[in-house]
Amino acid sequence: MTLPARLRRLTGRRRPSPAPTGDASARTPVVSPVRRGRARRTWSAFGGVLAVGLVYAVLVGPDRLGELTPGAFLRIPLEGLLVAALLLALPPRPRRVVVAVAGPLLGLLAIVKLADLGFRTALDRPFDLVLDWLLLDDAYGFVRDSAGRAGAVGAVVGVVLLVGVLLLVVTVALRRLASLLVGHERVATRTVAALTLAWVVCAVVGVRIVPGVPVADAGTTALVGAHAEQVDARLRDRGRFTAQIDADPFQDVPGDQLLTGLRGKDVVLAFVESYGRDAVEDPELAPQVNAVLDTGTERLRAAGYGARSGFLTSPTFGGGSWLAHDTLLSGLWTDNEQRHRSLLASDRLTLNGAFRRAGWQTVGVLPAATQPWPEQGFFSYDRYYDAAALGYRGPKFSYAPMPDQYTLSFFQRQVRAGADRPIMAEIPLISSHSPWTAVPRMIGWDEVGDGAIYHGDAGARNDGASDDRDTGRVRAGYRQAVAYSLETLISYVQTYGDDDLVLVFLGDHQPAPVVTGEGASRDVPITIVARDPAVLNRVAGWGWQDGLRPGPQAPVWPMDTFRDRFLTTFGPSAPPLAAPR
């Protein structure tokens, strides 16, 4: 071997290739094997980091928006250590089986955590694995009514894709993690052992790098356990609730013994959407809302009306208005869809039914009912008006198909004015429904007509509302919408009230946590308004405060106690009050 050849062999250097001939543009660049290997190793390392990070994030990621901070991820997940130890200990075939089973389960965990995060943000409660699937249709309807059919279809497609991608990506990540553990078995075993020891020490000592976030984490186990208990409770609750439905002290009370203290009165029961306790007590919300209530108290007092106010605790928060309606009208705590459906399938006497039995003409005016609702019969309406029957010809206002003033105007013109006997009307008002991006203007009652006027200057005002998720602007839109709904009710009483009108209005639930923040109560204001002093004298024993606005010391009742208290108060005699739930 020649000396130059030997030197090239020792140094690893090769003789330069002869210069290529021909067209330079036809040359194919040659990537060295060393460079290709380095790129593969880089991508492999990057993919491994992503896999580890994704599995780790699924295990320790919080299910509350307020806890979604960098500090929430400074934890050692016990479940991750157990899975890693199992993958290291198993031979190849069982290991593949574990990955094939655990991967989708880990993906399902990610989906449940995201669902919990969304439900806690919107409704201040975790996702219900048994019952909340029934709400998918209502969720689709809300998005369709707020953003149009295209937006609703897009949302459905996006959710389906998200679920599918999460299941696939998390499973692939776990498979990649298993390969890393096996490919670096000695280092992985030592790392898992060290982290296990650290977990034990942190658990014993109670180490917390961030307040409230233990380093020794077993949150996944706790989450799965909580949802398992939830499933068990739902399965057991059906029989208990059926027994409560049947135990009704007013079920067989004759009509001539019901509601004698309200004979000859038109009784209007109005639910004000999302009118919660924070609307009258939160420093940012209360000034505008309380100004409407306090001014309204004086205006009504000058017209001869009195008012008493208190609080009820709603079974729901941020949404699910029908659960509040069920609870108030039936006297049963109806806080989930299973109870709602069981109730509607029963013959429970509702407050509407009691008025009907006692001789009132019962009316349901439901502007948000845009789909067929066969369950209307349960609430004992003699006449029922959904959105189509209300004949509105104006524009929508965000979610609300029509303004509250139009709803009350229709009720006065088409129902109350021509009634040949006393009316009992249930009217859910919806101008204060989220997302609070468009609020109607108050106009003269003689201008409302068929609602076409709202296409012009009487249309929406947007002083604070916005489509973005800026909390300050959302709260401003909410405050403005609630003030409008309350002003509409006060103006209705001033314009159309008489000695025979009794108005009961209340909130159905608090607004979403984006308005109230986390940890808000479930209390809602309730008020009774009447010109006849005999009506208010009947409720003197309730301890409710004078005026349209309940103060901080006003009594708070569970909402399911209202039906029995009301029937007892306005009847000549009645059975003892039922114990709250």
XYZ file of C-alpha atoms in Angstrom:
581
model
C 0.000 0.000 0.000
C 1.400 3.386 -0.945
C 2.097 5.976 1.734
C -0.661 8.418 0.620
C -3.201 5.604 0.618
C -2.096 4.504 4.101
C -2.398 8.056 5.433
C -5.838 8.418 3.952
C -6.903 5.152 5.621
C -5.562 6.195 9.017
C -7.106 9.642 8.933
C -10.403 8.537 7.383
C -9.944 10.993 4.509
C -10.778 9.964 0.953
C -9.377 11.006 -2.380
C -11.550 13.766 -3.808
C -13.989 12.528 -6.413
C -13.252 13.581 -9.924
C -15.097 16.627 -11.084
C -18.404 15.678 -12.692
C -18.926 16.253 -16.329
C -22.001 17.311 -18.206
C -24.735 19.741 -17.241
C -24.283 21.093 -13.714
C -28.049 21.530 -13.247
C -28.565 17.777 -13.565
C -26.312 16.937 -10.640
C -27.982 15.351 -7.556
C -26.624 16.594 -4.221
C -25.221 13.826 -2.103
C -26.014 13.837 1.644
C -23.378 12.019 3.644
C -24.472 9.053 5.790
C -23.058 10.834 8.823
C -25.321 13.845 8.243
C -28.347 11.637 7.621
C -27.701 9.721 10.818
C -27.319 12.930 12.797
C -30.659 14.238 11.438
C -32.401 10.982 12.300
C -31.034 11.087 15.825
C -32.103 14.705 16.227
C -35.655 13.991 15.061
C -35.775 10.858 17.172
C -34.712 12.791 20.261
C -37.201 15.549 19.491
C -40.009 13.005 19.056
C -39.047 11.336 22.301
C -39.164 14.629 24.177
C -42.588 15.372 22.688
C -43.870 11.926 23.656
C -42.648 12.226 27.233
C -44.002 15.762 27.504
C -47.432 14.817 26.167
C -47.866 11.828 28.470
C -46.648 13.907 31.391
C -49.038 16.771 30.544
C -52.014 14.400 30.340
C -51.191 12.963 33.772
C -50.562 16.204 35.672
C -52.579 18.745 33.664
C -55.273 20.413 35.823
C -58.999 20.262 35.103
C -59.706 23.804 36.338
C -58.945 26.916 34.317
C -57.713 28.809 37.378
C -55.081 26.116 38.043
C -53.714 26.143 34.485
C -50.383 27.750 35.378
C -46.725 26.658 34.967
C -46.635 25.757 38.649
C -49.369 23.167 38.136
C -46.893 21.059 36.145
C -44.215 20.954 38.864
C -45.322 17.514 40.024
C -44.277 13.877 39.945
C -47.238 11.770 38.820
C -47.517 8.493 40.699
C -49.479 6.920 37.842
C -46.690 7.754 35.395
C -44.113 6.028 37.603
C -46.294 2.930 37.857
C -46.800 2.729 34.090
C -43.083 3.251 33.425
C -42.143 0.517 35.924
C -44.650 -1.867 34.344
C -43.349 -1.243 30.832
C -39.769 -1.842 31.976
C -40.663 -5.086 33.745
C -42.722 -6.731 31.000
C -41.408 -8.784 28.082
C -42.060 -7.502 24.542
C -45.443 -9.086 23.757
C -47.236 -8.208 27.054
C -45.660 -4.758 26.834
C -47.281 -4.191 23.445
C -50.641 -5.277 24.880
C -50.296 -2.824 27.766
C -49.469 0.006 25.375
C -52.414 -0.888 23.124
C -54.811 -0.745 26.103
C -53.256 2.056 28.152
C -52.760 4.398 25.186
C -56.468 4.901 24.382
C -57.275 5.022 28.097
C -54.737 7.810 28.518
C -56.343 9.555 25.541
C -59.746 9.215 27.204
C -58.261 10.719 30.362
C -57.137 13.732 28.330
C -60.638 14.088 26.853
C -62.302 13.858 30.285
C -59.923 16.488 31.687
C -60.704 18.830 28.802
C -64.431 18.196 29.298
C -64.082 18.923 33.020
C -62.169 22.092 32.186
C -64.913 23.259 29.828
C -67.796 22.391 32.144
C -66.136 24.014 35.154
C -65.536 27.142 33.094
C -69.123 27.316 31.818
C -71.185 25.624 34.554
C -68.840 25.509 37.573
C -69.032 21.717 37.825
C -67.212 18.717 36.361
C -68.403 16.774 33.338
C -71.000 14.126 34.184
C -69.996 10.877 32.483
C -73.519 9.461 32.740
C -75.793 12.391 31.978
C -74.000 15.156 30.111
C -74.071 13.257 26.822
C -77.772 14.164 26.818
C -76.807 17.843 26.640
C -75.020 17.550 23.301
C -78.205 18.396 21.431
C -78.772 21.475 23.608
C -75.158 22.543 23.114
C -75.559 22.246 19.355
C -78.765 24.298 19.527
C -77.061 27.030 21.568
C -74.169 27.346 19.094
C -76.584 27.265 16.142
C -78.768 29.995 17.643
C -75.752 32.127 18.576
C -73.421 31.608 15.590
C -75.601 30.097 12.868
C -75.892 26.596 11.439
C -72.479 26.743 9.741
C -70.809 27.657 13.015
C -72.616 24.820 14.818
C -71.605 22.252 12.185
C -68.030 23.532 12.299
C -68.009 23.183 16.082
C -69.246 19.580 15.866
C -66.624 18.692 13.257
C -63.925 20.345 15.355
C -64.908 18.413 18.483
C -64.987 15.081 16.634
C -61.577 15.753 15.097
C -60.154 16.802 18.457
C -61.349 13.595 20.108
C -59.966 11.422 17.324
C -56.618 13.216 17.192
C -56.194 13.067 20.973
C -56.836 9.322 21.094
C -54.391 8.678 18.259
C -51.639 11.074 19.308
C -51.632 10.050 22.968
C -51.515 6.355 22.032
C -48.589 6.974 19.676
C -46.842 9.013 22.379
C -47.154 6.193 24.900
C -45.766 3.718 22.344
C -42.810 6.018 21.728
C -42.261 6.361 25.484
C -42.213 2.568 25.843
C -39.561 2.334 23.113
C -37.438 4.942 24.878
C -37.654 3.110 28.186
C -36.681 -0.223 26.667
C -33.982 1.303 24.447
C -32.299 2.928 27.457
C -33.249 0.355 30.044
C -30.432 0.917 32.544
C -30.785 4.708 32.619
C -34.593 4.488 32.605
C -34.645 2.020 35.519
C -32.398 4.244 37.628
C -34.444 7.332 36.748
C -37.759 5.690 37.646
C -36.309 4.401 40.940
C -34.958 7.854 41.835
C -38.243 9.572 40.988
C -40.171 6.978 42.997
C -37.989 7.638 46.023
C -38.453 11.384 45.516
C -42.224 10.901 45.282
C -42.311 9.008 48.585
C -40.193 11.634 50.355
C -42.302 14.497 48.980
C -45.515 12.724 49.966
C -44.311 12.136 53.533
C -42.947 15.652 53.986
C -45.746 17.329 52.035
C -43.479 19.238 49.659
C -45.144 21.986 47.644
C -43.118 24.169 45.321
C -46.275 26.091 44.443
C -48.930 26.651 47.173
C -51.732 24.128 46.899
C -49.898 21.926 44.376
C -48.246 18.845 45.975
C -45.131 17.598 44.210
C -46.128 14.002 45.021
C -49.117 13.859 42.705
C -51.856 11.220 42.517
C -54.395 13.473 40.825
C -55.246 11.055 38.035
C -56.263 8.392 40.540
C -58.358 10.929 42.440
C -60.005 12.132 39.221
C -60.882 8.630 38.077
C -62.185 7.808 41.549
C -64.363 10.917 41.649
C -65.910 10.129 38.284
C -66.481 6.506 39.327
C -68.333 7.713 42.430
C -70.289 10.084 40.229
C -71.397 7.217 37.984
C -72.424 5.126 41.003
C -74.379 8.022 42.509
C -76.261 8.636 39.254
C -77.223 4.976 38.979
C -78.512 4.929 42.565
C -80.325 8.269 42.383
C -83.105 7.271 39.994
C -84.999 5.201 42.575
C -84.584 7.779 45.329
C -85.871 10.593 43.142
C -88.881 8.569 42.023
C -89.829 8.120 45.681
C -89.528 11.893 46.228
C -91.797 12.573 43.253
C -94.498 10.353 44.717
C -94.277 11.914 48.207
C -96.236 15.109 47.459
C -98.353 16.607 50.271
C -100.286 18.784 47.780
C -101.004 16.107 45.196
C -104.611 15.536 46.259
C -105.555 18.960 47.677
C -108.831 20.073 46.042
C -108.735 23.150 43.822
C -111.075 25.170 46.076
C -108.473 24.904 48.839
C -105.548 26.051 46.731
C -104.325 29.657 46.324
C -107.376 31.250 47.926
C -105.279 34.278 48.883
C -104.764 35.124 45.222
C -108.316 34.747 43.899
C -109.016 37.177 41.088
C -105.353 38.049 40.552
C -103.323 37.762 37.381
C -100.086 36.115 38.491
C -97.020 36.476 36.272
C -94.005 34.306 37.114
C -90.995 35.627 35.179
C -87.561 33.989 35.118
C -84.804 36.466 34.268
C -82.011 34.610 32.505
C -78.660 34.576 34.397
C -79.893 37.066 37.018
C -77.715 35.946 39.920
C -76.664 37.250 43.300
C -73.478 38.715 41.864
C -75.593 41.094 39.773
C -76.686 42.896 42.960
C -73.544 42.454 45.078
C -70.436 42.387 42.872
C -68.754 45.829 43.032
C -68.305 45.950 39.264
C -71.777 44.707 38.326
C -74.033 45.986 41.094
C -73.944 49.788 40.584
C -75.795 49.728 37.248
C -78.135 46.861 38.166
C -78.943 48.249 41.620
C -79.600 51.685 40.163
C -82.323 50.128 38.008
C -83.766 48.218 40.975
C -83.656 51.128 43.426
C -85.095 53.618 40.952
C -87.699 51.028 40.008
C -88.676 50.580 43.658
C -89.389 54.298 43.946
C -91.275 54.423 40.637
C -93.475 51.502 41.589
C -94.009 52.813 45.106
C -95.206 56.108 43.635
C -97.697 54.090 41.553
C -98.994 52.309 44.651
C -96.996 49.078 44.432
C -95.043 47.337 47.133
C -92.290 44.728 46.742
C -90.475 42.161 48.882
C -87.216 40.433 47.943
C -85.046 37.548 49.074
C -82.739 34.883 47.637
C -83.171 31.319 46.440
C -80.350 28.824 45.929
C -80.525 27.466 42.396
C -79.716 23.828 41.535
C -77.647 24.943 38.547
C -74.968 27.477 37.657
C -74.050 29.205 34.408
C -76.656 27.331 32.356
C -79.312 24.607 32.508
C -82.193 27.025 33.061
C -84.747 24.229 32.704
C -83.386 22.619 35.878
C -84.194 25.782 37.838
C -87.671 25.939 36.276
C -88.256 22.295 37.231
C -87.069 22.862 40.784
C -89.112 25.973 41.497
C -92.326 24.706 39.912
C -92.238 21.122 41.193
C -90.778 21.608 44.667
C -88.125 18.976 43.926
C -84.366 19.514 43.719
C -83.721 18.852 40.020
C -80.012 19.330 39.404
C -79.315 16.967 36.512
C -80.766 15.677 33.276
C -81.763 12.302 34.707
C -83.948 13.952 37.343
C -85.339 16.332 34.731
C -86.494 13.481 32.516
C -87.875 11.465 35.419
C -89.839 14.492 36.582
C -91.330 15.202 33.156
C -92.452 11.593 32.902
C -94.384 11.864 36.196
C -97.686 13.424 37.250
C -96.116 15.655 39.923
C -98.243 18.711 40.745
C -96.422 21.827 39.571
C -97.126 25.365 40.679
C -98.733 25.926 37.263
C -100.860 22.826 37.803
C -102.000 24.093 41.206
C -103.182 27.373 39.638
C -104.951 25.455 36.892
C -106.679 23.179 39.407
C -107.755 26.270 41.343
C -109.428 27.814 38.272
C -106.781 30.024 36.690
C -106.081 29.979 32.966
C -102.453 28.876 32.779
C -100.205 30.186 30.015
C -96.643 29.440 28.983
C -94.848 32.142 26.978
C -91.455 30.714 25.998
C -89.580 32.859 23.460
C -86.521 30.584 23.546
C -88.517 27.474 22.534
C -87.464 27.253 18.892
C -87.972 23.480 18.575
C -90.999 21.232 19.242
C -91.404 20.590 22.964
C -93.871 17.769 23.638
C -93.180 17.902 27.403
C -95.137 21.180 27.669
C -98.129 19.211 28.911
C -96.332 18.375 32.144
C -96.446 22.035 33.193
C -100.244 22.181 32.777
C -100.441 25.063 30.302
C -103.901 25.800 28.950
C -102.171 27.853 26.267
C -98.585 27.623 25.125
C -96.667 30.102 22.948
C -93.278 29.144 21.574
C -91.023 31.381 19.474
C -92.966 30.741 16.274
C -96.342 31.430 17.894
C -95.136 34.779 19.231
C -95.023 36.122 15.651
C -91.892 38.226 16.028
C -90.709 39.976 12.816
C -87.553 41.657 14.047
C -83.878 40.629 14.222
C -82.277 38.280 16.713
C -80.196 39.683 19.537
C -77.258 37.305 19.890
C -78.788 34.107 21.336
C -82.177 35.671 22.122
C -84.698 35.250 19.271
C -86.549 38.402 20.412
C -86.293 41.197 23.027
C -87.940 40.830 26.425
C -90.035 43.921 25.784
C -91.556 42.284 22.725
C -92.322 39.108 24.728
C -94.136 41.067 27.448
C -95.886 43.249 24.872
C -97.228 40.160 23.078
C -98.348 38.659 26.385
C -100.234 41.830 27.309
C -101.874 42.324 23.898
C -102.659 38.756 22.932
C -103.154 37.004 26.262
C -103.850 39.154 29.284
C -105.900 41.945 27.705
C -108.562 39.584 26.336
C -108.659 37.008 29.132
C -112.096 36.111 30.521
C -110.689 34.770 33.792
C -107.546 35.251 35.872
C -104.255 34.361 34.184
C -101.272 32.538 35.620
C -98.367 32.974 33.190
C -94.856 31.551 33.252
C -92.528 33.707 31.133
C -88.775 33.030 30.887
C -87.110 36.265 29.706
C -83.972 35.679 27.649
C -82.444 39.003 26.604
C -79.881 38.506 29.380
C -78.765 35.124 28.018
C -75.078 34.757 27.154
C -73.047 35.733 25.146
C -74.341 39.290 25.865
C -73.067 40.716 22.585
C -76.265 42.533 21.585
C -78.734 44.175 23.959
C -82.041 45.734 22.785
C -83.085 49.297 23.554
C -86.148 50.236 25.572
C -88.798 51.858 23.374
C -92.341 53.017 23.867
C -94.756 50.124 24.417
C -97.016 51.447 21.688
C -94.077 51.250 19.243
C -93.265 47.566 19.710
C -95.809 46.186 17.248
C -94.614 43.005 15.505
C -90.974 43.738 16.322
C -89.987 45.032 12.888
C -88.992 48.334 14.516
C -85.938 46.583 15.968
C -84.396 46.485 12.509
C -83.843 50.247 12.845
C -82.717 52.596 15.588
C -84.436 50.492 18.246
C -81.938 47.700 17.593
C -78.977 46.580 19.608
C -76.638 48.651 21.699
C -73.184 47.313 22.522
C -71.736 49.692 25.078
C -69.692 46.971 26.722
C -70.385 43.647 25.080
C -67.939 42.067 22.680
C -67.425 38.842 20.796
C -63.970 38.462 22.274
C -63.325 36.765 25.579
C -61.969 39.802 27.418
C -63.420 39.375 30.892
C -64.035 43.080 31.512
C -66.017 43.500 28.303
C -67.996 40.305 28.895
C -68.953 41.492 32.384
C -69.970 44.868 30.994
C -72.198 43.173 28.417
C -73.770 40.985 31.105
C -74.411 43.954 33.384
C -76.067 45.876 30.573
C -78.259 42.928 29.539
C -79.533 42.227 33.061
C -80.282 45.917 33.587
C -82.329 45.900 30.379
C -84.381 42.851 31.423
C -85.128 44.315 34.846
C -86.025 47.703 33.390
C -88.426 45.962 31.007
C -90.251 44.257 33.885
C -90.487 47.448 35.917
C -91.771 49.394 32.933
C -94.336 46.672 32.185
C -95.784 46.929 35.704
C -95.888 50.728 35.472
C -97.611 50.623 32.091
C -100.010 47.685 32.401
C -100.229 46.951 36.107
C -103.416 47.256 38.165
C -104.812 46.132 41.504
C -105.108 42.570 40.207
C -101.543 42.087 38.965
C -99.057 40.070 41.030
C -95.566 39.742 39.580
C -93.014 37.242 40.860
C -89.648 37.498 39.149
C -86.389 35.736 39.886
C -83.134 34.599 38.358
C -82.769 31.063 37.112
C -79.048 30.806 37.900
C -75.853 32.808 38.217
C -73.964 33.660 34.999
C -70.917 31.638 33.947
C -67.661 31.864 35.951
C -66.224 34.209 33.293
C -68.526 36.784 34.951
C -68.619 35.660 38.587
C -65.169 34.119 38.961
C -64.676 30.763 40.660
C -66.326 29.902 43.961
C -69.414 32.103 43.556
C -72.626 31.156 45.336
C -75.591 29.640 43.535
C -78.016 32.196 44.948
C -80.420 34.165 42.769
C -82.639 37.125 43.723
C -86.414 36.693 43.878
C -89.014 39.451 44.221
C -92.791 39.649 44.573
C -94.576 42.823 43.441
C -98.228 43.715 44.109
C -100.456 46.747 44.550
C -102.933 44.941 46.801
C -101.487 45.146 50.355
C -103.256 41.923 51.318
C -100.902 40.011 49.019
C -97.758 41.412 50.628
C -99.243 40.981 54.110
C -99.454 37.260 53.392
C -95.684 37.069 52.820
C -94.757 39.227 55.815
C -93.679 36.106 57.697
C -91.128 35.231 55.037
C -88.696 37.868 56.305
C -88.032 39.168 52.797
C -86.705 42.708 52.547
C -88.638 45.724 51.302
C -88.087 46.786 47.683
C -86.931 45.187 44.448
C -83.371 44.587 45.645
C -82.513 42.003 48.311
C -79.710 43.104 50.614
C -76.851 40.932 51.930
C -78.882 39.877 54.979
C -81.983 38.812 53.045
C -83.138 35.226 53.711
C -81.823 32.468 51.469
C -84.031 29.451 50.760
C -83.293 26.362 48.679
C -85.241 26.809 45.443
C -87.084 23.527 45.897
C -88.812 24.848 49.041
C -90.556 27.699 47.218
C -93.539 25.789 45.797
C -94.661 24.456 49.178
C -94.111 27.791 50.939
C -96.060 29.637 48.266
C -98.977 27.192 48.290
C -99.037 27.207 52.090
C -98.896 30.998 52.342
C -101.680 31.649 49.833
C -103.970 28.783 50.848
C -106.444 28.670 53.763
C -104.762 25.582 55.164
C -102.153 23.183 53.916
C -100.048 20.205 54.986
C -96.772 20.865 56.815
C -93.869 21.999 54.677
C -91.833 19.204 53.138
C -88.251 18.860 54.341
C -85.733 20.294 51.843
C -84.347 17.551 49.532
